Amino acid sequence: GNFAGESGREVGLNVLRADGPEPPAEKRERIRSLLLDAREHRPRPELDDKRLTSWNALAIAAFADAGAVLEEPRYLDAARASAEFVLRELWVPRADAGRRLLRTYSHGRASLDGYLEDHAFLLEALLALYEATFEERWFTAALALEEELIERFRDPERGGFFSTANDHEALIARRKDLEDSPIPAGGSSAALGLLRLAALTGEHDYERHALGVLRLLHEIAPRHPAAFGHLLQAIDFYVSPSREVAIVGPDGDQRQELERVVRQRPRPRMVLAAGPGEADPGNAATDLAPDPHTVVPLLAGRASVDGRPAAYVCERFACRLPVTEPTELQALLGPL
């Protein structure tokens, strides 16, 4: 036999393998039937069919990014459907007002208070979905979720974020997960999500909370890059020149050409917002209504140019003159 369990009692048994030529279909079916009959005498494995907020959030971000870059509606629809499910079924009203994010969903019921990774991963996912679709509902949800994350998970004394909320069941110690392996640590994800949110809003308080994470780990992370991949992305976003790009104008071919320039290559140090913008003061015939109350601050005060969609390239909300041609936008973005 080629199999022996921990107790040694299984010595002499074999793990069956389908080596060699493929047998005829009827013979293969007979073999499978005999194996199934033998398997039925043993307990069946339990089925783990729960849905986790954090893992769905990772999928939402991946589908959103892929859908935007590849212009594949199926991927964007998958991201939207998953985000709608999470926000509908797992972000539930609280008795003391507001909402609470839960961690797991199974058999029609959500349960267990969410951990830091659930909140942080979902924050990144909602921002990715906004940047992929420019639907303000995702940005609005991200703002509300950010408030929950900071209020319930931050460490006001030493900085960074705890893995469990301040109203979680009492533990011997509230720990902070640090390493990005095999998935990002909640603190790393929170830092990157808050830095990106700060770039879209100009709100320095988001950046301040993110820096609490970077200060804790900025020395050890570069020495062990394989263990801190997501955190290093956050550090790179903060210390390197970053850009905010606002594209305004009617949604159509001209605006989409500008969006394609931004998405034609990975730009990890950039955030992107787009919308109809405010009325063009130099074009009385414009059909764009003023929009001073956009929920995305990066778009506030931006207008199309001579009735054409325009792109504003900014650094910490200090913007260059708007451009309307894809080649002009490419020149402004450069290799960043």
XYZ file of C-alpha atoms in Angstrom:
336
model
C 0.000 0.000 0.000
C 1.040 3.610 -0.513
C -1.059 5.207 2.189
C -0.609 5.243 5.948
C -2.581 7.384 8.362
C -1.277 8.909 11.569
C -2.272 5.843 13.586
C -0.604 3.431 11.180
C -3.718 1.277 11.019
C -4.248 2.178 7.361
C -0.985 0.587 6.219
C -1.625 -1.571 3.187
C -4.322 0.665 1.705
C -3.945 2.421 -1.612
C -4.968 5.781 -2.992
C -6.496 5.012 -6.394
C -5.187 7.007 -9.332
C -6.375 7.166 -12.925
C -3.018 6.542 -14.617
C -2.588 5.186 -18.097
C -4.855 5.343 -21.123
C -8.447 6.476 -20.697
C -10.725 3.395 -20.541
C -13.890 3.192 -22.632
C -16.760 5.290 -21.303
C -18.860 2.320 -20.180
C -15.953 0.764 -18.293
C -15.088 4.071 -16.642
C -18.696 4.514 -15.556
C -18.716 0.997 -14.051
C -15.530 1.760 -12.105
C -16.978 5.034 -10.818
C -20.173 3.279 -9.763
C -18.231 0.670 -7.765
C -16.161 3.373 -6.082
C -19.296 5.337 -5.216
C -20.938 2.245 -3.711
C -17.891 1.727 -1.503
C -17.827 5.427 -0.567
C -21.462 5.317 0.559
C -20.468 3.136 3.547
C -18.460 6.016 5.018
C -19.771 9.314 6.464
C -20.185 12.034 3.901
C -18.095 15.172 4.380
C -19.949 18.195 5.691
C -20.732 20.956 3.201
C -19.382 24.381 4.096
C -21.665 26.656 2.092
C -21.406 29.850 4.124
C -20.573 33.131 2.424
C -17.955 35.355 4.034
C -18.027 39.122 3.743
C -14.245 39.406 3.483
C -13.857 36.828 0.717
C -16.747 38.287 -1.261
C -15.095 41.687 -0.937
C -11.870 40.332 -2.444
C -13.890 38.941 -5.353
C -15.794 42.214 -5.819
C -12.549 44.179 -6.138
C -11.076 41.661 -8.585
C -14.168 41.576 -10.801
C -14.477 45.366 -10.701
C -10.859 45.943 -11.729
C -10.975 43.300 -14.454
C -14.334 44.498 -15.751
C -13.137 48.092 -16.059
C -9.814 47.306 -17.735
C -11.176 44.644 -20.083
C -14.499 46.442 -20.618
C -16.299 43.206 -19.827
C -19.890 43.817 -18.604
C -20.204 40.301 -17.152
C -17.405 40.980 -14.679
C -18.905 44.308 -13.628
C -22.327 42.686 -13.236
C -20.783 40.001 -11.016
C -19.135 42.663 -8.861
C -22.366 44.638 -8.585
C -24.428 41.555 -7.700
C -22.028 40.502 -4.957
C -21.798 44.031 -3.520
C -25.575 44.386 -3.542
C -25.887 41.071 -1.701
C -23.345 42.023 0.961
C -24.869 45.450 1.562
C -28.406 44.036 1.626
C -27.905 40.885 3.688
C -24.765 41.460 5.757
C -24.843 45.193 6.554
C -27.748 45.198 8.955
C -29.429 47.981 10.969
C -28.301 48.422 14.568
C -30.621 48.984 17.517
C -28.745 52.189 18.402
C -29.032 53.573 14.852
C -26.542 53.113 12.078
C -25.620 49.766 10.613
C -23.422 46.833 11.572
C -21.439 44.675 9.165
C -21.733 40.955 9.818
C -19.205 38.333 8.774
C -21.011 35.224 7.557
C -24.225 34.240 5.780
C -25.715 30.758 5.591
C -29.166 29.274 5.065
C -30.835 32.661 4.799
C -29.316 34.157 7.949
C -26.397 36.504 8.588
C -24.455 36.142 11.822
C -21.266 37.025 13.716
C -20.025 40.588 13.981
C -17.558 41.459 11.262
C -13.837 41.611 11.933
C -11.451 44.281 10.739
C -10.717 42.368 7.530
C -14.421 42.303 6.630
C -14.678 46.075 6.951
C -11.326 46.867 5.336
C -11.664 44.482 2.395
C -15.178 45.772 1.714
C -13.981 49.387 1.874
C -11.368 48.665 -0.794
C -13.924 46.724 -2.836
C -16.499 49.528 -2.793
C -13.897 52.061 -3.903
C -12.758 49.739 -6.694
C -16.367 49.276 -7.792
C -16.945 53.015 -7.780
C -13.831 53.617 -9.892
C -14.974 50.903 -12.297
C -18.584 52.069 -12.717
C -18.670 55.655 -11.367
C -21.942 54.804 -9.628
C -22.066 57.069 -6.587
C -23.963 54.533 -4.472
C -20.746 52.560 -3.968
C -18.840 55.668 -2.880
C -21.620 56.597 -0.463
C -21.505 53.111 1.063
C -17.715 53.359 1.380
C -18.021 56.610 3.342
C -20.495 55.049 5.770
C -18.370 51.934 6.168
C -15.264 54.008 6.842
C -16.975 55.600 9.832
C -17.715 52.158 11.291
C -14.165 50.969 10.682
C -12.502 53.904 12.396
C -14.976 54.131 15.271
C -14.919 50.460 16.218
C -11.426 49.174 15.327
C -8.820 51.932 15.713
C -6.243 51.896 18.486
C -6.308 55.481 19.809
C -3.220 54.951 21.977
C -0.675 53.220 19.740
C -2.170 53.687 16.307
C -3.294 51.110 13.792
C -6.341 48.910 14.018
C -7.341 45.947 16.137
C -8.661 42.810 14.458
C -11.788 42.848 16.618
C -14.192 45.696 17.381
C -14.336 47.619 20.622
C -17.659 45.951 21.470
C -16.528 42.429 20.603
C -16.688 39.707 23.229
C -13.972 40.057 25.852
C -10.683 38.415 24.895
C -7.424 37.910 26.756
C -5.959 40.540 24.428
C -7.145 42.432 21.378
C -4.634 41.470 18.732
C -3.533 43.122 15.515
C -3.008 40.863 12.521
C 0.118 42.056 10.751
C 1.242 39.772 7.929
C -0.295 39.824 4.458
C -0.280 36.059 4.063
C -2.096 34.327 2.494
C -4.519 37.260 2.164
C -3.967 40.887 3.164
C -3.999 41.715 6.848
C -6.922 43.838 7.926
C -4.643 46.677 8.974
C -2.832 46.737 5.632
C -6.121 46.782 3.758
C -7.521 49.504 6.011
C -4.425 51.649 5.448
C -4.581 51.398 1.658
C -8.342 51.880 1.551
C -8.185 54.969 3.764
C -5.324 56.469 1.762
C -7.308 56.033 -1.454
C -10.396 57.482 0.196
C -8.341 60.471 1.360
C -7.182 61.018 -2.218
C -10.777 61.031 -3.476
C -12.095 63.318 -0.751
C -9.209 65.486 0.405
C -10.054 64.452 3.971
C -6.768 64.389 5.904
C -8.317 62.537 8.844
C -8.500 59.375 6.725
C -4.811 59.713 5.934
C -3.978 60.257 9.607
C -5.583 56.962 10.617
C -3.837 55.141 7.760
C -0.482 56.502 8.871
C -1.034 54.879 12.251
C -0.655 51.519 10.514
C 2.380 52.579 8.489
C 4.212 53.893 11.559
C 3.853 50.544 13.294
C 5.344 48.496 10.465
C 7.317 50.734 8.117
C 10.661 49.428 9.390
C 9.951 45.695 9.377
C 7.895 45.527 6.165
C 10.734 46.369 3.712
C 12.939 43.748 5.367
C 10.326 41.028 4.844
C 8.511 42.028 1.644
C 6.964 38.598 1.019
C 5.052 38.918 4.285
C 3.885 42.524 3.801
C 2.934 42.853 0.149
C -0.312 44.748 0.701
C 1.189 47.024 3.327
C 4.041 47.899 0.968
C 1.428 48.990 -1.571
C 0.025 51.370 1.035
C 3.497 52.681 1.902
C 4.270 53.188 -1.788
C 0.980 55.017 -2.307
C 1.830 57.396 0.529
C 5.531 58.131 -0.034
C 5.507 58.247 -3.849
C 3.943 60.997 -5.950
C 0.301 60.088 -6.423
C -2.314 61.533 -8.725
C -6.026 62.156 -8.603
C -7.797 62.147 -11.958
C -11.259 63.651 -12.378
C -13.021 63.184 -15.709
C -16.199 65.175 -16.241
C -18.665 65.458 -19.074
C -21.532 63.522 -20.618
C -21.040 59.768 -20.556
C -20.248 58.695 -24.087
C -17.465 57.789 -26.477
C -15.408 60.927 -25.850
C -15.407 60.516 -22.071
C -14.714 56.802 -22.347
C -11.653 57.501 -24.484
C -10.242 59.586 -21.642
C -11.079 56.830 -19.155
C -9.261 54.268 -21.322
C -6.076 56.313 -21.163
C -6.082 56.033 -17.375
C -6.797 52.298 -17.483
C -4.465 51.299 -20.282
C -1.752 50.321 -17.806
C -1.533 49.621 -14.067
C -1.466 52.870 -12.131
C -1.350 51.864 -8.450
C -0.647 55.420 -7.252
C -3.751 56.935 -8.801
C -7.422 57.342 -7.990
C -10.081 58.011 -10.600
C -13.466 59.712 -10.422
C -15.859 60.565 -13.226
C -19.268 62.151 -13.576
C -21.313 64.681 -15.500
C -19.597 67.633 -13.833
C -20.897 71.149 -13.448
C -22.211 73.373 -16.191
C -19.539 74.616 -18.552
C -19.380 78.402 -17.961
C -17.959 78.929 -21.433
C -20.705 77.068 -23.260
C -24.221 78.394 -22.852
C -25.621 75.509 -24.884
C -24.393 72.833 -22.523
C -27.052 70.404 -21.314
C -25.202 69.614 -18.076
C -26.920 70.812 -14.932
C -24.760 72.251 -12.143
C -23.821 69.582 -9.652
C -22.360 71.328 -6.586
C -23.496 68.549 -4.261
C -21.719 65.565 -5.787
C -20.854 62.975 -3.181
C -17.332 62.643 -4.613
C -15.385 65.743 -3.568
C -12.778 65.248 -6.293
C -15.482 66.088 -8.858
C -16.716 69.227 -7.134
C -16.182 72.381 -9.166
C -15.048 70.489 -12.282
C -16.692 71.344 -15.592
C -16.420 70.194 -19.175
C -14.575 72.407 -21.652
C -16.447 73.858 -24.618
C -19.022 71.126 -24.249
C -16.412 68.357 -24.422
C -15.499 65.921 -21.637
C -12.413 67.087 -19.783
C -9.821 65.427 -17.572
C -8.295 67.129 -14.550
C -4.991 65.697 -13.286
C -4.340 66.703 -9.698
C -1.867 66.138 -6.879
C -3.406 66.596 -3.433
C -6.289 68.484 -5.081
C -3.997 70.977 -6.829
C -4.999 70.473 -10.459
C -3.435 71.262 -13.789
C -5.491 72.876 -16.507
C -8.075 70.452 -17.895
C -7.403 68.588 -21.138
C -9.889 67.178 -23.617
C -7.726 65.006 -25.882
C -6.559 61.472 -24.957
C -3.029 62.306 -26.140
C -2.923 65.337 -23.856
C -4.049 63.244 -20.913
C -1.434 60.620 -21.709
C 1.259 63.281 -21.691
C 0.107 64.582 -18.308
C 0.016 61.130 -16.739
C 3.413 60.125 -18.093
C 4.932 56.891 -16.825
C 3.355 57.117 -13.330
